[in-house]
XYZ file of C-alpha atoms in Angstrom:
682
model
C 9.581 -22.829 -3.711
C 6.636 -20.433 -3.543
C 6.868 -17.542 -6.003
C 5.562 -14.087 -5.121
C 3.524 -12.269 -7.775
C 2.520 -8.626 -7.454
C -0.809 -7.293 -8.760
C -1.245 -3.518 -9.037
C -4.202 -1.257 -9.855
C -2.394 1.999 -9.161
C -3.789 5.443 -8.522
C -2.007 8.753 -8.593
C -1.568 10.403 -5.199
C 0.348 13.562 -6.097
C -2.527 15.890 -5.284
C -5.338 13.658 -4.033
C -6.090 9.941 -4.292
C -7.225 10.178 -7.893
C -8.986 6.825 -8.368
C -10.335 6.414 -4.840
C -11.885 2.960 -5.201
C -10.738 -0.498 -4.135
C -8.431 -2.306 -6.613
C -11.259 -4.719 -7.292
C -10.676 -5.716 -10.913
C -7.053 -6.760 -10.489
C -7.916 -8.495 -7.218
C -10.231 -10.844 -9.130
C -7.295 -11.898 -11.327
C -5.138 -12.369 -8.227
C -7.842 -14.412 -6.497
C -8.261 -16.642 -9.541
C -4.506 -17.195 -9.881
C -4.054 -17.961 -6.169
C -7.018 -20.329 -6.150
C -5.795 -22.139 -9.264
C -2.099 -22.352 -8.382
C -2.336 -22.759 -4.605
C 0.943 -22.807 -2.712
C 2.960 -22.426 -5.897
C 2.437 -18.647 -5.657
C 1.750 -15.922 -3.108
C -0.031 -12.773 -4.253
C 0.245 -9.155 -3.080
C -2.143 -6.442 -4.291
C -1.264 -2.744 -4.476
C -3.188 0.501 -4.950
C -0.854 3.235 -3.756
C 2.426 3.803 -5.663
C 4.394 4.276 -2.443
C 3.304 0.839 -1.193
C 4.351 -0.891 -4.413
C 7.669 0.981 -4.436
C 8.341 -0.071 -0.821
C 7.558 -3.718 -1.627
C 9.943 -3.630 -4.598
C 12.672 -2.292 -2.316
C 12.132 -5.193 0.085
C 11.877 -8.077 -2.352
C 12.325 -9.038 -5.981
C 8.996 -10.435 -7.237
C 8.637 -13.347 -9.626
C 6.346 -11.229 -11.849
C 4.407 -7.957 -11.715
C 0.904 -7.554 -13.170
C -0.576 -4.104 -13.828
C -4.229 -3.263 -14.463
C -4.016 -0.382 -16.901
C -6.676 2.308 -17.246
C -6.701 5.760 -18.775
C -6.008 7.293 -15.366
C -2.899 5.227 -14.539
C -1.438 4.112 -17.903
C 1.812 6.094 -17.762
C 2.251 5.370 -14.048
C 2.087 1.631 -14.795
C 4.508 2.046 -17.713
C 6.944 4.011 -15.532
C 6.984 1.326 -12.850
C 7.471 -1.311 -15.564
C 10.475 0.549 -16.998
C 12.178 0.832 -13.610
C 11.500 -2.801 -12.737
C 13.076 -3.897 -16.015
C 16.048 -1.592 -15.501
C 16.886 -3.340 -12.206
C 15.619 -6.856 -12.985
C 15.480 -7.422 -16.771
C 14.272 -10.970 -16.278
C 11.177 -10.188 -14.182
C 8.096 -10.625 -16.411
C 5.794 -7.589 -16.622
C 2.156 -8.201 -17.542
C -0.400 -5.557 -18.498
C -4.177 -5.972 -18.538
C -7.196 -3.707 -18.403
C -9.153 -1.753 -20.996
C -6.500 0.775 -22.067
C -5.375 -1.204 -25.112
C -6.084 -0.171 -28.724
C -8.620 -1.859 -31.002
C -6.745 -1.477 -34.314
C -3.969 -4.002 -34.998
C -1.545 -1.318 -36.173
C -2.101 0.639 -32.963
C -1.617 -2.526 -30.909
C 1.726 -3.042 -32.645
C 2.737 0.512 -31.811
C 1.638 0.114 -28.183
C 3.917 -2.899 -27.724
C 6.794 -1.183 -29.539
C 6.403 1.944 -27.389
C 6.345 -0.169 -24.198
C 9.277 -2.613 -24.487
C 9.183 -3.195 -20.719
C 5.823 -4.948 -21.143
C 6.253 -8.656 -21.858
C 2.592 -9.650 -22.209
C -0.783 -7.949 -22.554
C -3.899 -9.789 -21.360
C -6.742 -8.710 -23.642
C -10.371 -8.267 -22.533
C -11.614 -10.353 -19.555
C -8.636 -11.146 -17.373
C -9.257 -13.854 -14.771
C -8.879 -17.014 -16.863
C -6.257 -15.610 -19.230
C -4.245 -13.967 -16.448
C -4.174 -17.072 -14.263
C -3.328 -19.206 -17.290
C -0.446 -16.928 -18.233
C 1.012 -17.020 -14.712
C 0.706 -20.830 -14.715
C 2.606 -20.964 -18.009
C 5.300 -18.669 -16.629
C 5.641 -20.918 -13.591
C 6.219 -23.876 -15.863
C 8.969 -21.931 -17.666
C 10.705 -20.710 -14.500
C 9.245 -17.210 -15.003
C 11.406 -16.827 -18.113
C 9.273 -14.650 -20.406
C 11.557 -15.099 -23.421
C 11.479 -18.872 -23.080
C 7.687 -18.872 -22.890
C 7.414 -16.641 -25.975
C 9.785 -18.871 -27.923
C 7.981 -22.063 -26.890
C 4.992 -21.400 -29.137
C 2.667 -22.464 -26.301
C -0.842 -21.132 -26.938
C -1.743 -18.389 -24.462
C -5.442 -17.528 -24.872
C -6.230 -13.774 -24.818
C -2.545 -12.822 -24.614
C -0.586 -10.535 -26.990
C 3.182 -10.036 -27.038
C 6.117 -9.097 -29.284
C 8.439 -11.864 -30.450
C 11.046 -11.681 -33.200
C 9.853 -8.190 -34.259
C 6.325 -9.497 -34.746
C 3.178 -9.162 -32.663
C 1.749 -12.504 -31.576
C -2.018 -12.356 -31.071
C -3.474 -15.458 -29.494
C -7.163 -16.238 -29.878
C -9.509 -14.773 -27.283
C -10.459 -17.146 -24.487
C -14.206 -17.641 -23.972
C -15.717 -15.325 -21.375
C -16.683 -16.769 -18.020
C -20.270 -18.019 -17.992
C -20.370 -18.364 -14.209
C -18.494 -15.492 -12.593
C -18.452 -17.305 -9.268
C -15.805 -19.635 -10.691
C -13.467 -16.844 -9.565
C -13.386 -16.772 -5.745
C -14.142 -13.560 -3.903
C -11.034 -11.495 -3.128
C -12.942 -9.990 -0.191
C -13.724 -13.362 1.387
C -10.132 -14.505 0.773
C -8.930 -11.491 2.791
C -6.972 -10.094 -0.148
C -8.545 -6.628 0.143
C -8.482 -6.148 3.923
C -5.667 -3.591 3.869
C -7.707 -1.252 1.662
C -10.322 -0.492 4.341
C -8.560 2.793 5.076
C -11.529 5.236 5.088
C -10.276 6.757 1.829
C -11.024 4.088 -0.771
C -14.609 3.238 -1.670
C -15.503 -0.485 -1.545
C -16.581 -1.982 -4.880
C -18.737 -4.968 -5.686
C -19.784 -6.469 -9.006
C -23.002 -8.477 -9.314
C -22.929 -8.929 -13.086
C -20.639 -8.273 -16.015
C -21.325 -7.330 -19.612
C -23.567 -4.885 -21.449
C -26.243 -5.623 -24.080
C -25.819 -2.221 -25.720
C -23.390 -1.379 -28.520
C -22.399 2.234 -27.826
C -19.329 3.063 -29.911
C -17.845 5.444 -27.328
C -17.701 2.740 -24.625
C -15.144 -0.030 -24.160
C -17.994 -2.463 -23.444
C -19.799 -1.472 -26.644
C -18.186 -4.247 -28.686
C -19.818 -7.622 -29.356
C -17.416 -9.438 -27.005
C -19.164 -7.961 -23.940
C -22.732 -8.288 -25.262
C -23.795 -11.194 -23.023
C -24.444 -10.420 -19.350
C -22.984 -12.877 -16.822
C -23.845 -13.114 -13.111
C -22.373 -13.739 -9.701
C -24.452 -15.925 -7.402
C -26.702 -14.214 -4.871
C -25.013 -15.858 -1.864
C -21.659 -14.487 -3.026
C -23.016 -10.930 -3.187
C -24.633 -11.234 0.247
C -21.436 -12.544 1.821
C -19.347 -9.749 0.293
C -21.758 -7.063 1.482
C -21.712 -8.458 5.036
C -17.923 -8.671 4.954
C -17.551 -5.052 3.827
C -20.126 -3.721 6.306
C -18.157 -5.185 9.222
C -14.965 -3.387 8.170
C -15.666 -0.084 6.437
C -16.128 3.435 7.766
C -16.721 4.742 4.257
C -20.306 5.990 3.743
C -20.410 4.878 0.104
C -20.607 1.631 -1.837
C -19.822 1.458 -5.552
C -21.605 -1.153 -7.664
C -19.581 -1.499 -10.852
C -22.300 -3.158 -12.980
C -22.884 -1.399 -16.300
C -26.691 -1.351 -15.913
C -27.578 -1.706 -12.247
C -31.286 -1.984 -11.496
C -32.248 -3.193 -14.972
C -32.513 -6.876 -14.063
C -34.717 -8.799 -11.640
C -31.597 -9.997 -9.801
C -30.813 -6.360 -8.975
C -34.022 -6.086 -6.984
C -32.797 -8.877 -4.715
C -29.449 -7.101 -4.337
C -31.257 -3.921 -3.298
C -33.240 -5.848 -0.705
C -29.979 -7.191 0.716
C -28.512 -3.696 0.890
C -31.687 -2.254 2.455
C -31.616 -4.924 5.182
C -27.951 -4.153 5.790
C -28.702 -0.429 6.021
C -31.426 -1.060 8.563
C -29.167 -3.244 10.696
C -25.809 -1.453 10.404
C -26.435 2.002 8.912
C -24.221 1.176 5.916
C -24.093 2.105 3.101
C -25.452 5.627 3.259
C -25.107 6.066 -0.501
C -24.913 3.614 -3.384
C -22.965 4.821 -6.394
C -23.912 3.065 -9.602
C -24.596 3.351 -13.300
C -28.323 2.711 -13.579
C -29.783 0.541 -16.314
C -30.379 2.191 -19.685
C -33.694 0.364 -20.167
C -36.348 -1.164 -17.872
C -36.733 2.138 -16.035
C -39.729 0.829 -14.073
C -37.475 -1.782 -12.505
C -34.691 0.748 -11.944
C -37.172 2.978 -10.135
C -38.286 -0.002 -8.036
C -34.662 -0.628 -7.088
C -34.247 2.995 -6.047
C -37.487 2.858 -4.071
C -36.190 -0.105 -2.065
C -33.046 1.857 -1.171
C -34.888 5.092 -0.446
C -32.684 8.117 -0.983
C -29.440 6.124 -0.968
C -29.325 5.136 -4.632
C -28.495 7.549 -7.413
C -30.843 7.253 -10.383
C -28.914 7.723 -13.607
C -30.213 8.584 -17.058
C -27.165 8.310 -19.294
C -28.632 9.532 -22.576
C -25.258 10.914 -23.850
C -27.267 12.958 -26.382
C -30.886 13.668 -27.258
C -30.007 14.324 -30.907
C -31.254 11.494 -33.172
C -28.356 11.951 -35.609
C -25.783 11.569 -32.838
C -27.570 8.563 -31.393
C -27.599 6.853 -34.771
C -23.894 7.567 -35.261
C -22.932 5.988 -31.911
C -25.329 3.002 -32.029
C -27.441 4.358 -29.186
C -31.178 4.048 -28.512
C -32.452 6.098 -25.558
C -35.547 5.615 -23.462
C -38.428 8.044 -24.079
C -38.531 11.550 -22.626
C -41.644 10.592 -20.648
C -39.710 7.791 -18.956
C -36.901 10.222 -18.133
C -39.419 12.619 -16.574
C -40.765 9.715 -14.512
C -37.253 8.962 -13.268
C -36.769 12.579 -12.221
C -40.092 12.650 -10.375
C -39.436 9.340 -8.649
C -35.994 10.481 -7.507
C -37.518 13.652 -6.114
C -40.221 11.769 -4.244
C -37.629 9.439 -2.700
C -35.248 12.222 -1.771
C -32.683 10.528 -4.020
C -30.319 12.094 -6.496
C -30.883 11.638 -10.206
C -28.227 12.448 -12.728
C -27.804 12.374 -16.464
C -24.619 12.075 -18.486
C -24.285 13.969 -21.761
C -21.194 13.754 -23.938
C -20.087 16.790 -25.939
C -18.428 16.244 -29.314
C -19.817 12.857 -30.332
C -20.099 12.238 -34.104
C -22.810 14.524 -35.512
C -22.988 16.751 -32.410
C -23.614 20.507 -32.743
C -24.043 23.519 -30.483
C -27.807 23.518 -30.943
C -28.017 19.767 -30.434
C -25.911 19.879 -27.278
C -27.866 22.785 -25.781
C -31.135 20.987 -26.493
C -29.833 17.776 -24.927
C -28.782 19.551 -21.732
C -31.837 21.759 -21.353
C -34.310 18.967 -22.093
C -32.862 16.958 -19.197
C -33.138 19.963 -16.900
C -36.794 20.394 -17.796
C -37.276 16.658 -17.241
C -36.433 17.252 -13.589
C -33.040 15.527 -13.457
C -31.109 16.783 -10.399
C -27.616 16.711 -11.852
C -26.880 17.068 -15.565
C -23.224 16.203 -16.151
C -21.489 17.104 -19.396
C -18.373 15.238 -20.449
C -16.117 15.587 -23.448
C -15.756 12.777 -25.947
C -12.735 10.777 -24.831
C -10.992 8.724 -27.478
C -10.694 5.635 -25.306
C -8.131 3.247 -26.832
C -10.381 0.216 -26.370
C -13.527 1.785 -27.875
C -14.741 1.742 -31.480
C -14.963 5.543 -31.627
C -11.159 5.761 -31.336
C -10.609 3.637 -34.432
C -9.064 5.255 -37.483
C -12.189 4.556 -39.541
C -14.459 6.363 -37.072
C -12.174 9.406 -36.914
C -12.085 9.763 -40.696
C -15.811 9.159 -41.199
C -16.905 11.959 -38.877
C -14.048 14.436 -39.324
C -13.175 14.255 -35.655
C -10.568 16.806 -34.585
C -8.834 15.942 -31.357
C -6.478 17.508 -28.858
C -4.462 16.182 -25.922
C -4.564 17.306 -22.312
C -3.309 16.267 -18.887
C -5.872 14.161 -17.074
C -7.077 16.063 -13.969
C -5.665 14.821 -10.641
C -3.715 12.047 -12.362
C -0.136 13.100 -11.711
C 2.524 12.864 -9.048
C 6.183 12.499 -8.123
C 7.299 9.101 -6.871
C 10.404 7.282 -5.625
C 10.797 4.034 -7.597
C 13.771 1.745 -6.999
C 16.174 4.570 -6.232
C 14.884 7.055 -8.806
C 12.643 10.068 -8.250
C 10.244 10.289 -11.187
C 7.522 12.701 -12.267
C 4.517 11.184 -14.016
C 1.361 12.678 -15.510
C -1.440 10.942 -17.406
C -2.771 12.327 -20.661
C -5.946 11.851 -22.648
C -7.158 12.564 -26.158
C -10.503 14.348 -26.500
C -12.611 15.464 -29.451
C -12.963 19.270 -29.639
C -14.604 19.590 -33.071
C -16.096 17.517 -35.861
C -17.904 17.972 -39.171
C -20.884 19.606 -37.411
C -19.288 21.256 -34.357
C -16.748 24.086 -34.597
C -14.201 24.756 -31.882
C -15.922 28.072 -31.051
C -19.221 26.229 -30.591
C -17.410 23.646 -28.484
C -16.293 26.437 -26.118
C -19.823 27.849 -25.917
C -21.012 24.396 -24.891
C -18.265 24.212 -22.279
C -19.483 27.528 -20.850
C -22.979 26.060 -20.597
C -21.524 23.121 -18.666
C -20.204 25.525 -16.036
C -23.540 27.333 -15.857
C -25.343 24.063 -15.238
C -22.868 23.075 -12.532
C -23.201 26.413 -10.745
C -26.893 27.160 -11.094
C -28.701 23.830 -11.482
C -26.846 20.758 -10.224
C -27.401 19.645 -6.627
C -30.486 21.840 -6.427
C -28.255 24.912 -6.293
C -31.192 27.308 -6.673
C -34.154 24.949 -6.353
C -36.070 27.395 -4.124
C -35.873 30.071 -6.836
C -36.562 27.772 -9.794
C -39.556 26.279 -7.938
C -40.974 29.797 -7.542
C -40.404 30.512 -11.226
C -41.974 27.184 -12.146
C -45.083 28.068 -10.156
C -45.531 31.051 -12.471
C -44.895 29.033 -15.631
C -41.198 29.792 -16.170
C -39.317 26.589 -17.019
C -35.993 25.588 -15.493
C -34.392 25.713 -18.951
C -35.554 29.330 -19.397
C -33.849 30.171 -16.124
C -30.646 28.407 -17.259
C -30.607 30.231 -20.593
C -31.124 33.558 -18.833
C -28.455 32.989 -16.219
C -26.001 31.611 -18.834
C -26.400 34.790 -20.858
C -25.913 37.018 -17.805
C -22.926 35.006 -16.529
C -21.085 35.294 -19.859
C -21.771 39.032 -20.220
C -19.077 41.622 -19.547
C -19.226 42.952 -16.025
C -21.187 40.026 -14.567
C -20.405 39.135 -10.932
C -18.689 35.966 -12.184
C -17.118 37.224 -15.431
C -13.589 36.644 -14.104
C -14.485 33.080 -13.141
C -15.911 32.299 -16.599
C -13.051 33.995 -18.419
C -10.438 32.022 -16.471
C -12.373 28.799 -16.998
C -12.656 29.212 -20.780
C -9.042 30.354 -21.049
C -7.962 27.216 -19.225
C -10.087 25.103 -21.574
C -7.963 26.384 -24.455
C -4.528 26.725 -22.887
C -4.319 23.206 -21.523
C -4.763 21.571 -24.960
C -1.925 20.327 -27.161
C -2.238 19.420 -30.838
C -0.373 16.109 -30.740
C 0.489 13.341 -28.327
C 4.188 13.992 -28.935
C 3.927 17.654 -27.963
C 1.973 16.734 -24.830
C 4.546 14.115 -23.824
C 7.311 16.674 -24.339
C 5.389 19.163 -22.177
C 4.966 16.815 -19.215
C 8.526 15.493 -19.426
C 9.571 18.556 -17.421
C 9.394 17.719 -13.679
C 8.638 21.357 -12.893
C 5.489 21.181 -15.025
C 4.318 18.119 -13.112
C 5.137 19.878 -9.837
C 2.948 22.823 -10.863
C 0.109 20.411 -11.551
C 0.515 18.953 -8.081
C 0.366 22.379 -6.418
C -2.701 23.290 -8.473
C -0.999 26.047 -10.400
C -1.623 23.995 -13.541
C -3.777 21.142 -14.661
C -6.746 20.945 -12.323
C -10.052 19.898 -13.837
C -11.211 23.287 -15.053
C -14.925 22.572 -14.641
C -14.845 21.197 -11.124
C -12.154 23.619 -9.980
C -14.301 26.548 -11.117
C -17.361 24.991 -9.519
C -15.529 24.472 -6.240
C -14.234 28.051 -6.163
C -17.672 29.449 -6.846
C -19.615 27.031 -4.669
C -17.461 27.382 -1.557
C -16.209 30.959 -1.844
C -18.408 32.914 -4.272
C -21.939 32.051 -3.224
C -22.797 35.738 -2.773
C -21.926 36.408 -6.419
C -23.809 33.333 -7.604
C -26.893 34.337 -5.648
C -26.730 37.890 -6.950
C -26.643 36.616 -10.528
C -29.310 33.941 -10.068
C -31.741 36.324 -8.422
C -31.014 38.945 -11.101
C -32.061 36.372 -13.705
C -35.133 35.542 -11.634
C -36.163 39.191 -11.491
C -35.708 39.571 -15.266
C -37.909 36.531 -15.922
C -40.585 37.578 -13.430
C -40.625 41.073 -14.921
C -41.148 39.536 -18.342
C -44.370 37.881 -17.206
C -45.558 40.799 -15.081
C -45.027 39.139 -11.695
C -42.324 41.309 -10.104
C -44.524 43.251 -7.686
C -43.210 45.077 -4.580
C -44.461 42.129 -2.518
C -42.559 39.693 -4.724
C -39.411 41.830 -4.478
C -39.680 41.720 -0.684
C -39.895 37.928 -0.800
C -36.939 37.593 -3.191
C -34.737 39.557 -0.776
C -35.684 37.210 2.077
C -35.391 34.084 -0.089
C -31.912 35.031 -1.289
C -30.741 35.425 2.295
C -32.320 32.088 3.296
C -30.732 30.253 0.376
C -27.307 31.832 0.873
C -27.071 30.957 4.561
C -27.829 27.297 3.843
C -25.143 26.968 1.147
C -22.337 29.433 1.823
C -18.965 27.889 2.776
C -20.527 24.454 2.995
C -17.317 22.897 4.323
C -17.541 25.060 7.475
C -19.660 22.754 9.615
C -19.395 24.863 12.748
C -21.398 27.848 11.506
C -24.793 28.409 13.143
C -26.905 31.396 12.150
C -30.277 32.772 13.186
C -32.273 34.129 10.259
C -35.081 36.573 10.958
C -37.718 36.869 8.239
C -41.401 37.638 7.899
C -42.039 34.487 5.884
C -42.901 31.005 7.081
C -39.999 29.271 5.367
C -40.784 25.981 7.087
C -44.198 25.885 5.445
C -42.726 27.036 2.142
C -40.181 24.214 2.318
C -42.975 21.729 2.988
C -44.613 23.033 -0.192
C -41.213 22.675 -1.934
C -41.424 26.428 -2.662
C -43.824 25.714 -5.548
C -46.413 28.233 -4.505
C -47.232 31.916 -4.321
C -45.074 33.078 -1.394
C -47.202 36.115 -0.537
C -49.650 33.778 1.204
C -46.850 32.791 3.591
C -45.962 36.290 4.755
C -46.341 36.650 8.508
C -47.183 39.689 10.606
C -44.519 38.798 13.135
C -40.874 37.982 12.593
C -40.075 34.270 12.319
C -36.708 32.935 13.445
C -34.852 30.031 11.879
C -31.756 28.297 13.174
C -29.603 27.448 10.136
C -26.898 24.873 10.834
C -25.594 21.456 9.866
C -27.006 18.508 11.766
C -24.562 16.181 13.574
C -25.088 13.586 10.843
C -24.271 16.127 8.138
C -21.188 17.254 10.044
C -19.927 13.670 10.248
C -20.542 13.063 6.531
C -18.787 16.285 5.503
C -15.796 15.477 7.711
C -15.561 12.051 6.072
C -15.639 13.575 2.595
C -13.050 16.221 3.486
C -10.719 13.498 4.745
C -11.296 11.574 1.544
C -10.934 14.409 -0.975
C -9.017 17.134 0.840
C -9.674 20.869 0.923
C -7.899 21.993 -2.248
C -10.068 23.455 -5.010
C -9.631 20.261 -7.001
C -10.428 18.040 -4.035
C -13.534 20.054 -3.175
C -14.554 19.841 -6.818
C -14.426 16.061 -6.569
C -16.468 16.207 -3.381
C -19.157 18.148 -5.231
C -19.102 15.570 -8.000
C -19.257 12.496 -5.768
C -21.408 13.591 -2.825
C -25.162 14.099 -2.573
C -24.533 17.816 -2.131
C -28.179 18.788 -1.758
C -28.278 16.580 1.331
C -25.432 18.614 2.840
C -27.081 22.044 2.700
C -27.632 23.371 6.224
C -30.987 22.601 7.810
C -33.358 25.424 8.718
C -35.167 24.786 12.015
C -37.693 27.173 13.660
C -36.700 28.599 17.061
C -38.923 30.335 19.581
C -36.455 32.927 20.754
C -33.419 34.597 19.314
C -30.498 32.476 20.485
C -27.115 34.006 21.323
C -25.695 33.030 17.926
C -24.918 35.761 15.458
C -28.004 37.086 13.639
C -28.181 37.482 9.898
């Protein structure tokens, strides 16, 4: 008799679809198990909690396998508890990276989660399929399998009040040994215009970063899928998706010669089908010349990433990191600009040895290097990473707090019970070299960068300043000081943001669990009253509804800097007034795609745009009034509608849109017109 096994990579849906990507990782385990065991099992894959709950109502499965990440750990555990309450004999299997590195913490994990029968450690296809085969042989009796003493490579479990840790199975050397879940049809139901398709062309990372789950020796060797497999998956996805994006999950995409061939495949697909419009990826940490070549092949579709995490040599030494040179980073920024592509850099606040000065220097150096988006994250104490070990915490005096993970909460009906679930995370807020007050100052800088630099928010103004020798970092320092001053146009926004940074933290895991045990607290997170990502919520509020205030502050900073170098003449003041209006009309209420405005100005903004605004604007002043039609193009309107469907229109959803989308490609276009059209004039 065929046994049905469920595989779940769940996402919270209480507010938005939190992890809006295909359940690709768990589908590989399902594909391997189905291929290996044939008609002995059927497999079902789930992403949405409501779908898994409905399937459990219809049928008792032989076993349920959960892929556990930081963003769905408690949701998986809650489902496991309710499954066991109804069917104590149904085996529950956990896999994924959210499993501690220290043996004592592994023991505690298994004790705290008695509904979990087995944990598959590290790479899951071979071990997961092997475990399901062993369960089949024992009639899906987990206790009998545990008592048998049968070796289960890469599997941990509790038996007779002890933790059994089997030896790790060797990693796959040829990833194509696992059949494609796409080509098997296992992922067809996830082409729903909300989830982003995912492919993997290689697996592993040669770097040893202590803050990353893949920073351990186990993942050091890079393994590959065959080129024909990648081509077939891309063709399969292109025929079925209406999503503009593709996510490539490789740790260092573009760093290897094989990646160039992948980019050529994607470019040919783009030319023939128009998909994908954008390629999300984590670019290679080294071999930047090859990464740039990959981006060049894909034009403006590929994001160029420079994940330095820190520019401070002490921090880099503490986390086993070795960055590329600043000159190479500058080259990446210039290449991205020439291609019309986005470049972004990730910097982590609170790593061992970090400081306020070091963090500011890291951020501002990337801005001066010409990186489009500089993203600051907090140090997360990921259970599977070295940095979360007890030894690392003690060595660097790391002080941590707990918070609710943004967007990762909801209320669900599971097997007759209505449950409220919220995910939590542990972050570092101070260490031996970073005080909590300095941590908050760095968090304020993060907001300033999001509002005044990322996505080319004020590129027309900073290009003008750059023409006169004022660096982008000088502008950021000036605007950060003005924004944090009493009485600034955005002082309420900054005050609320910093207050939320403090109020959402709890000292211990136990106090945080007690806090979210109240269904009303979870409900307030869902409505947005509590718990939204403070950075992206503040950015969304400002970006979509406070552009006038942002422009007033940015242009105030510009005037201060120009005055300081003796360049704020009456002619320059006249231009700044016109430029502020031009910039505001292109960016205000970006989600309103129906707005068309005619701007009248005595400057040739089309020519200035061609010069990327890096010139003396007085030479572009015209005797007659020039008219510009400012509106979204049909292509932009379609893209924005797709994103709004995907992320929603709440402040948190719009914040995610700003994070995920190429926002500078969504600013309204300015097109010259011969006569004043009947639209409203500015």
